[in-house]
Amino acid sequence: MSKQYRPSGPCLSTLAHAVRAALVLGLCSGAALAQTAAPATPLPRVEITGSAIRQIESETPLPVQVVTREEIEKAGVTTAAELMTRISANVGGLTDGVSINVGGDQRGLNSANLRGIGTSSTLVLLNGRRMANFASPGDDAGVDLNNIPAAAIARVEVLMDGASALYGTDAIGGVINFITRKDFHGIELNAYRGTTDEGGAGKRAGTISAGIGDIGQDGYNLFAVFDWQGTDALRSSQRSFIPELRIPERLGHLLSGFTSPANIRLTSAQRDYLQESGFLLNGRPITNRLINLSIPNCSPPANLYLPAGTGGVDACTYDYMGDTELYPKSNKQNFLSRGVLKLDANNQLYAEVALSRSRTNYVGSSARVTGYIDASRVPALANAGLENVTDDDVPGELELRMRLTEAGNRTSELTSQSQRYVLGLTGTVAGWDYDIGVNHSVNVVKDKDMHGYVLYNELLEGIAAGLINPFGPSGTEGRALLDRIQVNDVVRHSKGTMDSIDFKASRTVLPLAGGDLALAVGGEVRRERTDFTPSALLMSDNINNDAAPEGGKATSDKRHVSAIFGELQAPFTKEWQGQLSARYDRYQQVGGALSPKVGVSYTPVKSVMLRGSAGRGFRAPSMTDLYRPTVYSSTATLPDPVYCATVENNYADCADNWDTRRYSNADLKPERSKQFSLGAVVEAGKHVTASLDYWNIRRTNLISELGDDIILGNLAKYGDLVHRDEDGLIDYIELRKENRGAQVARGLDLMVDVHGVDTGIGRFGGRLTGTYVLKSKVQTGPGDPFVSNLGRFVTDMVVQRWRHTLSFDWERGPLSASLSNTFSSGYDDQNSAINVDDGSVVAANRVSSYSLWDLSGAWAVNKAWKVRAGVQNLADKSPPYSNQAYFFLSGYDPTYTDPRGRRFYASVNYVFK
């Protein structure tokens, strides 16, 4: 999908480093003419991601991949998040599918993650400037890709090299610069419709673009684009691959013990009493504390009798994967306008307005309830004598593990709204090319519990009074009560604001043997502010399945950031060019650091260029790293070694989903990084260009939480983070942001581009961009061993060893077609989930590779009309089976797979100029 521009002879460096397509065509044609005609007029200079210096040709040592508007259209993608899934270096980014959960962190965030080293280390820019980060507090600090006006994108430049020395501290993994159309005049209309083979997840989109004025002739241009798109929900019942995963059979212990009819969780004393009194269930004495009086029926298909599942032999198991959504319903609108006014021959005034709103409904399974009922209200136990068990706190009281199906599925509405206003001045004064701008950017996130969440105290009262039946349908009065206690409240309101003033200026300084020495200087001052407001209802701690954060309260935090940078480009000879840059950032309350970088390129012949760079960087802790409210969550099923030692290491007794409390840390220090790259770009003949780049990143003083599995696996070192009750059982595990450990990532980026091959049946081309990772590992603390997640799912993600995008293009006259493939290699699964019924560990699994083929074709009817149609996931490839236990969705890994299956789309485009 992505590519580097295609060189020809002296245009090699220009294309290899992502000068805009129009300029490249001009350069290449100009170079060809120069061999037979008089010298052409001076070519315009442009700015390239990775350098602050305007230049005609870029021979900088920084590798950049470019995705053009034409490629985006061929792929049939309509959002920035969909586009990023086709970048091979993007690993483990957040998507709508990953966000499917109930009560999870940062729902609604779509993010990029270059090199798999974290969303917080990938800088996303719009026209070279920052946007406010997604406001909802959580582990990831980054721009919500929903706020990028995809319909206005002219191209995307992906700088595949750490660029802290130029752009700032959060560019360790790289920079993604979304560049919008700027000098458009006329009217353009686009309509898009997509459907899926099995139903669900249909998409509708429409775009209106309009522009007036020509900078050269009229002295101004005003451009605006409005984009709307809506996507339908996709339920698990609509996909045949879900039953084919055989989740109840393979992963029954990952399913739920909260069922309808309700399971009963006996105390140890109650179980022993019933065993001694000869109580029989399903014709046999009970063996476990969890029982269900309806076994073996259990009210299928959602509630199953799975002796090897979470419910065990005496209870039922709830298959939530048969009762949830795989892809959310969403509605997204984006508006972008840009105006440019020519002040004189050398200076322009410009303004940008970008507005967006993304509203997504996340629908999970129906609510799980821990309720209580007197045994006398349960006919099968009314005369069992449980009121005589005096060892319990409340004799005769039964704890219920029930599923509140009558209240409906838990549904949250997440709204992310963004505003961005930029006013700037650009031009040339006294030989200096300059750009100065004021940027005001805001992101507001509203997280609303809108259905399926109920008032907990009132629910318990209804159960105790017999109005709500845990074991079957409730009566009219009970259903009316559930309707009255439904929650419809914006429980979390977050706002992030960024205000900044930035400038940069560049000029040539003196002539060198290979050209002019160029200097650039710049700076930035910005203020970041975050406001978090939990609702009064949330803080009352009376919403079932949505707990109030510990010590929760409205918070407002802000800080000031300042930075200066400089850059030198030195063409020492015709063959050698050097680049030196450095940036000093200072963060209020955190401190400052200098980030230097040096690079060099060598062009021994016109068809070969060698390049390399090395630099240092640092990442300041984000506002949520420093000030996020406490978050309640739980672990995957893990053993407690202390408890296990008392029960002969029987995981059936000593493994559980332990409660956790996740804390921020106002005393965090910055991370430090070192990175370098080495590469080559080669033109192998008239039609073939290839590049290979080696990259290496090492981060220290890593800002992270210790994994809960790491803590329980090394209690001698981390036992103070495990808080226990008076009986020695785990009360909760403390997960706190700290500066600890290190991270290493290194690999190879490959690009092969075949272009302009003319035949009797049309012009052909092909392109391969791929990333081969050599190492990806994390050290969780000083002195701890490094743990590799390369080709192996660890804690929360996997880094596949090889990922690529491959495309083949054909065009002849008004007709064109494109066939593309995205591929991710297989890996060793998480293989750690524990069956608490029998103490076994999930069967080891290797996740198979994932390969998707897309096909599209277009017909340019005339200059005004163009029609395109295509098929995505041509072979209807289903996500491969995975036993991962980290994400809410089970049976597959939602971070890189797509549950929508085969999809058909068509679009019509009309342009009037």
mmCIF file of C-alpha atoms in Angstrom, residues 148-371:
data_model
loop_
_atom_site.group_PDB
_atom_site.id
_atom_site.type_symbol
_atom_site.label_atom_id
_atom_site.label_comp_id
_atom_site.label_asym_id
_atom_site.label_seq_id
_atom_site.Cartn_x
_atom_site.Cartn_y
_atom_site.Cartn_z
ATOM 1 C CA ILE A 148 -8.336 12.850 10.979
ATOM 2 C CA PRO A 149 -10.493 14.073 8.052
ATOM 3 C CA ALA A 150 -9.770 11.075 5.811
ATOM 4 C CA ALA A 151 -11.683 12.441 2.818
ATOM 5 C CA ALA A 152 -9.431 15.501 2.740
ATOM 6 C CA ILE A 153 -6.151 13.565 2.721
ATOM 7 C CA ALA A 154 -3.880 14.233 -0.243
ATOM 8 C CA ARG A 155 -1.158 11.873 0.977
ATOM 9 C CA VAL A 156 0.332 10.377 4.122
ATOM 10 C CA GLU A 157 4.040 10.537 4.854
ATOM 11 C CA VAL A 158 5.296 7.968 7.349
ATOM 12 C CA LEU A 159 8.740 8.762 8.689
ATOM 13 C CA MET A 160 10.083 5.353 9.675
ATOM 14 C CA ASP A 161 12.789 6.718 11.935
ATOM 15 C CA GLY A 162 12.772 8.299 15.365
ATOM 16 C CA ALA A 163 12.572 12.054 14.975
ATOM 17 C CA SER A 164 12.654 13.519 18.454
ATOM 18 C CA ALA A 165 15.371 15.917 17.315
ATOM 19 C CA LEU A 166 12.951 17.672 14.986
ATOM 20 C CA TYR A 167 9.359 17.025 16.089
ATOM 21 C CA GLY A 168 9.412 16.345 19.809
ATOM 22 C CA THR A 169 9.672 13.771 22.509
ATOM 23 C CA ASP A 170 6.819 11.482 21.434
ATOM 24 C CA ALA A 171 8.328 10.660 18.027
ATOM 25 C CA ILE A 172 10.611 7.830 19.157
ATOM 26 C CA GLY A 173 8.855 5.220 17.030
ATOM 27 C CA GLY A 174 8.340 7.528 14.081
ATOM 28 C CA VAL A 175 6.058 10.212 12.646
ATOM 29 C CA ILE A 176 2.837 9.917 10.658
ATOM 30 C CA ASN A 177 2.037 13.142 8.841
ATOM 31 C CA PHE A 178 -1.443 13.355 7.305
ATOM 32 C CA ILE A 179 -1.291 16.015 4.610
ATOM 33 C CA THR A 180 -4.547 17.433 3.303
ATOM 34 C CA ARG A 181 -5.407 18.916 -0.060
ATOM 35 C CA LYS A 182 -4.556 22.610 -0.134
ATOM 36 C CA ASP A 183 -5.066 24.369 -3.446
ATOM 37 C CA PHE A 184 -8.288 22.801 -4.703
ATOM 38 C CA HIS A 185 -10.866 24.705 -6.729
ATOM 39 C CA GLY A 186 -14.105 23.353 -8.097
ATOM 40 C CA ILE A 187 -16.650 20.908 -6.684
ATOM 41 C CA GLU A 188 -16.168 17.221 -5.979
ATOM 42 C CA LEU A 189 -18.862 14.809 -4.801
ATOM 43 C CA ASN A 190 -18.289 11.243 -3.687
ATOM 44 C CA ALA A 191 -20.732 8.550 -2.561
ATOM 45 C CA TYR A 192 -19.658 5.196 -1.094
ATOM 46 C CA ARG A 193 -21.630 2.093 -0.161
ATOM 47 C CA GLY A 194 -20.275 -1.110 1.338
ATOM 48 C CA THR A 195 -21.912 -4.367 2.380
ATOM 49 C CA THR A 196 -20.662 -7.642 3.847
ATOM 50 C CA ASP A 197 -21.219 -11.140 2.539
ATOM 51 C CA GLU A 198 -22.849 -12.449 5.727
ATOM 52 C CA GLY A 199 -24.566 -9.232 6.807
ATOM 53 C CA GLY A 200 -23.767 -6.649 9.448
ATOM 54 C CA ALA A 201 -21.048 -3.977 9.411
ATOM 55 C CA GLY A 202 -22.446 -2.268 6.332
ATOM 56 C CA LYS A 203 -21.024 1.161 5.563
ATOM 57 C CA ARG A 204 -22.329 4.316 3.932
ATOM 58 C CA ALA A 205 -20.235 7.412 3.267
ATOM 59 C CA GLY A 206 -20.539 10.688 1.444
ATOM 60 C CA THR A 207 -18.140 13.541 0.782
ATOM 61 C CA ILE A 208 -18.588 17.074 -0.503
ATOM 62 C CA SER A 209 -15.473 19.055 -1.415
ATOM 63 C CA ALA A 210 -15.473 22.589 -2.794
ATOM 64 C CA GLY A 211 -12.868 25.241 -3.455
ATOM 65 C CA ILE A 212 -12.694 28.659 -5.036
ATOM 66 C CA GLY A 213 -9.838 30.878 -6.083
ATOM 67 C CA ASP A 214 -6.417 30.264 -7.575
ATOM 68 C CA ILE A 215 -3.374 31.433 -5.621
ATOM 69 C CA GLY A 216 -1.435 32.319 -8.733
ATOM 70 C CA GLN A 217 -4.205 34.138 -10.602
ATOM 71 C CA ASP A 218 -6.649 35.324 -7.934
ATOM 72 C CA GLY A 219 -4.323 35.671 -4.966
ATOM 73 C CA TYR A 220 -6.420 33.438 -2.730
ATOM 74 C CA ASN A 221 -7.869 29.961 -2.330
ATOM 75 C CA LEU A 222 -10.614 28.732 -0.028
ATOM 76 C CA PHE A 223 -11.189 24.993 0.268
ATOM 77 C CA ALA A 224 -13.587 22.961 2.404
ATOM 78 C CA VAL A 225 -14.497 19.281 2.654
ATOM 79 C CA PHE A 226 -17.270 17.613 4.632
ATOM 80 C CA ASP A 227 -17.240 13.858 5.123
ATOM 81 C CA TRP A 228 -19.907 11.676 6.731
ATOM 82 C CA GLN A 229 -19.910 7.945 7.228
ATOM 83 C CA GLY A 230 -21.943 5.445 9.156
ATOM 84 C CA THR A 231 -21.161 1.815 9.944
ATOM 85 C CA ASP A 232 -23.631 -0.802 11.149
ATOM 86 C CA ALA A 233 -22.972 -3.080 14.102
ATOM 87 C CA LEU A 234 -21.801 -6.650 13.642
ATOM 88 C CA ARG A 235 -23.043 -9.233 16.149
ATOM 89 C CA SER A 236 -21.269 -12.485 16.892
ATOM 90 C CA SER A 237 -24.394 -14.379 15.812
ATOM 91 C CA GLN A 238 -23.910 -12.997 12.279
ATOM 92 C CA ARG A 239 -20.557 -14.691 11.677
ATOM 93 C CA SER A 240 -20.169 -18.374 10.908
ATOM 94 C CA PHE A 241 -16.526 -18.380 11.975
ATOM 95 C CA ILE A 242 -17.494 -17.825 15.624
ATOM 96 C CA PRO A 243 -19.013 -21.317 16.086
ATOM 97 C CA GLU A 244 -16.210 -22.723 13.933
ATOM 98 C CA LEU A 245 -13.714 -21.486 16.552
ATOM 99 C CA ARG A 246 -15.304 -23.991 18.990
ATOM 100 C CA ILE A 247 -14.844 -21.571 21.864
ATOM 101 C CA PRO A 248 -16.960 -23.522 24.415
ATOM 102 C CA GLU A 249 -14.961 -26.654 23.655
ATOM 103 C CA ARG A 250 -11.510 -25.055 23.499
ATOM 104 C CA LEU A 251 -11.834 -22.081 25.856
ATOM 105 C CA GLY A 252 -14.689 -22.951 28.175
ATOM 106 C CA HIS A 253 -12.622 -21.800 31.147
ATOM 107 C CA LEU A 254 -12.382 -18.284 29.605
ATOM 108 C CA LEU A 255 -16.160 -17.976 29.539
ATOM 109 C CA SER A 256 -18.284 -16.721 32.407
ATOM 110 C CA GLY A 257 -19.710 -18.255 35.564
ATOM 111 C CA PHE A 258 -22.428 -15.571 35.678
ATOM 112 C CA THR A 259 -25.431 -17.192 34.043
ATOM 113 C CA SER A 260 -29.185 -17.103 33.539
ATOM 114 C CA PRO A 261 -30.605 -19.029 35.337
ATOM 115 C CA ALA A 262 -28.200 -17.924 38.036
ATOM 116 C CA ASN A 263 -25.363 -19.976 39.410
ATOM 117 C CA ILE A 264 -25.164 -20.154 43.202
ATOM 118 C CA ARG A 265 -21.776 -19.602 44.839
ATOM 119 C CA LEU A 266 -21.827 -21.591 48.061
ATOM 120 C CA THR A 267 -19.568 -20.837 50.970
ATOM 121 C CA SER A 268 -17.191 -23.636 51.904
ATOM 122 C CA ALA A 269 -19.329 -24.338 54.962
ATOM 123 C CA GLN A 270 -22.526 -24.497 52.882
ATOM 124 C CA ARG A 271 -20.930 -26.911 50.411
ATOM 125 C CA ASP A 272 -19.670 -29.152 53.196
ATOM 126 C CA TYR A 273 -23.081 -29.099 54.883
ATOM 127 C CA LEU A 274 -24.909 -30.099 51.683
ATOM 128 C CA GLN A 275 -22.422 -32.871 51.026
ATOM 129 C CA GLU A 276 -22.830 -34.250 54.530
ATOM 130 C CA SER A 277 -26.633 -34.049 54.338
ATOM 131 C CA GLY A 278 -26.698 -36.112 51.118
ATOM 132 C CA PHE A 279 -27.935 -33.338 48.825
ATOM 133 C CA LEU A 280 -27.923 -34.482 45.171
ATOM 134 C CA LEU A 281 -27.677 -32.353 42.057
ATOM 135 C CA ASN A 282 -28.202 -33.943 38.651
ATOM 136 C CA GLY A 283 -28.343 -37.262 40.494
ATOM 137 C CA ARG A 284 -24.903 -36.868 42.081
ATOM 138 C CA PRO A 285 -23.399 -35.315 45.200
ATOM 139 C CA ILE A 286 -21.999 -31.842 44.589
ATOM 140 C CA THR A 287 -18.217 -31.412 44.465
ATOM 141 C CA ASN A 288 -17.777 -27.664 43.884
ATOM 142 C CA ARG A 289 -18.888 -24.449 45.523
ATOM 143 C CA LEU A 290 -20.488 -23.212 42.276
ATOM 144 C CA ILE A 291 -23.787 -24.963 41.564
ATOM 145 C CA ASN A 292 -26.815 -24.461 39.320
ATOM 146 C CA LEU A 293 -30.125 -26.111 40.052
ATOM 147 C CA SER A 294 -31.035 -26.324 36.345
ATOM 148 C CA ILE A 295 -28.178 -28.558 35.174
ATOM 149 C CA PRO A 296 -27.784 -30.161 32.724
ATOM 150 C CA ASN A 297 -30.268 -27.997 30.807
ATOM 151 C CA CYS A 298 -28.880 -24.508 31.601
ATOM 152 C CA SER A 299 -31.081 -22.627 29.086
ATOM 153 C CA PRO A 300 -28.991 -22.793 25.885
ATOM 154 C CA PRO A 301 -27.719 -21.501 23.511
ATOM 155 C CA ALA A 302 -26.026 -18.782 25.596
ATOM 156 C CA ASN A 303 -26.007 -20.739 28.877
ATOM 157 C CA LEU A 304 -24.358 -24.124 28.483
ATOM 158 C CA TYR A 305 -23.595 -27.162 30.559
ATOM 159 C CA LEU A 306 -19.813 -27.411 30.191
ATOM 160 C CA PRO A 307 -18.264 -29.658 32.845
ATOM 161 C CA ALA A 308 -14.822 -28.499 31.614
ATOM 162 C CA GLY A 309 -15.871 -24.865 31.518
ATOM 163 C CA THR A 310 -15.898 -22.092 34.091
ATOM 164 C CA GLY A 311 -19.110 -23.411 35.635
ATOM 165 C CA GLY A 312 -17.673 -26.868 36.186
ATOM 166 C CA VAL A 313 -19.628 -30.104 36.645
ATOM 167 C CA ASP A 314 -22.139 -28.637 39.105
ATOM 168 C CA ALA A 315 -23.023 -25.347 37.391
ATOM 169 C CA CYS A 316 -23.650 -23.618 34.076
ATOM 170 C CA THR A 317 -21.265 -21.602 31.884
ATOM 171 C CA TYR A 318 -22.237 -18.486 29.948
ATOM 172 C CA ASP A 319 -20.879 -18.195 26.410
ATOM 173 C CA TYR A 320 -20.677 -14.413 26.027
ATOM 174 C CA MET A 321 -19.061 -14.812 22.599
ATOM 175 C CA GLY A 322 -22.478 -15.868 21.374
ATOM 176 C CA ASP A 323 -24.092 -12.758 22.844
ATOM 177 C CA THR A 324 -21.945 -9.744 22.002
ATOM 178 C CA GLU A 325 -20.754 -7.522 19.180
ATOM 179 C CA LEU A 326 -17.600 -7.954 17.136
ATOM 180 C CA TYR A 327 -17.727 -4.547 15.466
ATOM 181 C CA PRO A 328 -19.507 -1.458 16.760
ATOM 182 C CA LYS A 329 -22.090 0.794 15.232
ATOM 183 C CA SER A 330 -20.544 4.178 14.524
ATOM 184 C CA ASN A 331 -21.308 7.541 13.004
ATOM 185 C CA LYS A 332 -18.457 9.843 12.035
ATOM 186 C CA GLN A 333 -18.382 13.366 10.608
ATOM 187 C CA ASN A 334 -15.366 15.428 9.645
ATOM 188 C CA PHE A 335 -15.104 18.968 8.338
ATOM 189 C CA LEU A 336 -11.917 20.655 7.198
ATOM 190 C CA SER A 337 -11.472 24.070 5.658
ATOM 191 C CA ARG A 338 -8.317 25.856 4.606
ATOM 192 C CA GLY A 339 -7.962 29.360 3.312
ATOM 193 C CA VAL A 340 -4.858 31.004 1.845
ATOM 194 C CA LEU A 341 -4.459 34.710 1.072
ATOM 195 C CA LYS A 342 -1.531 35.943 -0.980
ATOM 196 C CA LEU A 343 -0.132 39.045 0.713
ATOM 197 C CA ASP A 344 2.555 39.697 -1.884
ATOM 198 C CA ALA A 345 4.785 37.739 -4.203
ATOM 199 C CA ASN A 346 6.619 36.082 -1.327
ATOM 200 C CA ASN A 347 4.219 35.869 1.619
ATOM 201 C CA GLN A 348 0.905 34.185 2.384
ATOM 202 C CA LEU A 349 -1.559 34.215 5.247
ATOM 203 C CA TYR A 350 -3.381 30.923 5.876
ATOM 204 C CA ALA A 351 -5.954 29.487 8.241
ATOM 205 C CA GLU A 352 -7.205 25.950 8.904
ATOM 206 C CA VAL A 353 -10.321 24.724 10.670
ATOM 207 C CA ALA A 354 -10.785 21.016 11.394
ATOM 208 C CA LEU A 355 -13.889 19.758 13.206
ATOM 209 C CA SER A 356 -14.826 16.152 13.827
ATOM 210 C CA ARG A 357 -17.215 14.000 15.798
ATOM 211 C CA SER A 358 -17.132 10.244 16.144
ATOM 212 C CA ARG A 359 -19.981 8.527 17.985
ATOM 213 C CA THR A 360 -19.583 4.804 18.616
ATOM 214 C CA ASN A 361 -21.895 2.390 20.410
ATOM 215 C CA TYR A 362 -20.145 -0.452 22.199
ATOM 216 C CA VAL A 363 -22.456 -3.351 22.972
ATOM 217 C CA GLY A 364 -21.202 -6.139 25.197
ATOM 218 C CA SER A 365 -22.906 -9.048 26.887
ATOM 219 C CA SER A 366 -25.757 -8.547 29.341
ATOM 220 C CA ALA A 367 -24.837 -7.422 32.852
ATOM 221 C CA ARG A 368 -23.230 -9.758 35.381
ATOM 222 C CA VAL A 369 -24.583 -9.414 38.897
ATOM 223 C CA THR A 370 -23.345 -10.596 42.255
ATOM 224 C CA GLY A 371 -26.598 -10.792 44.180
#
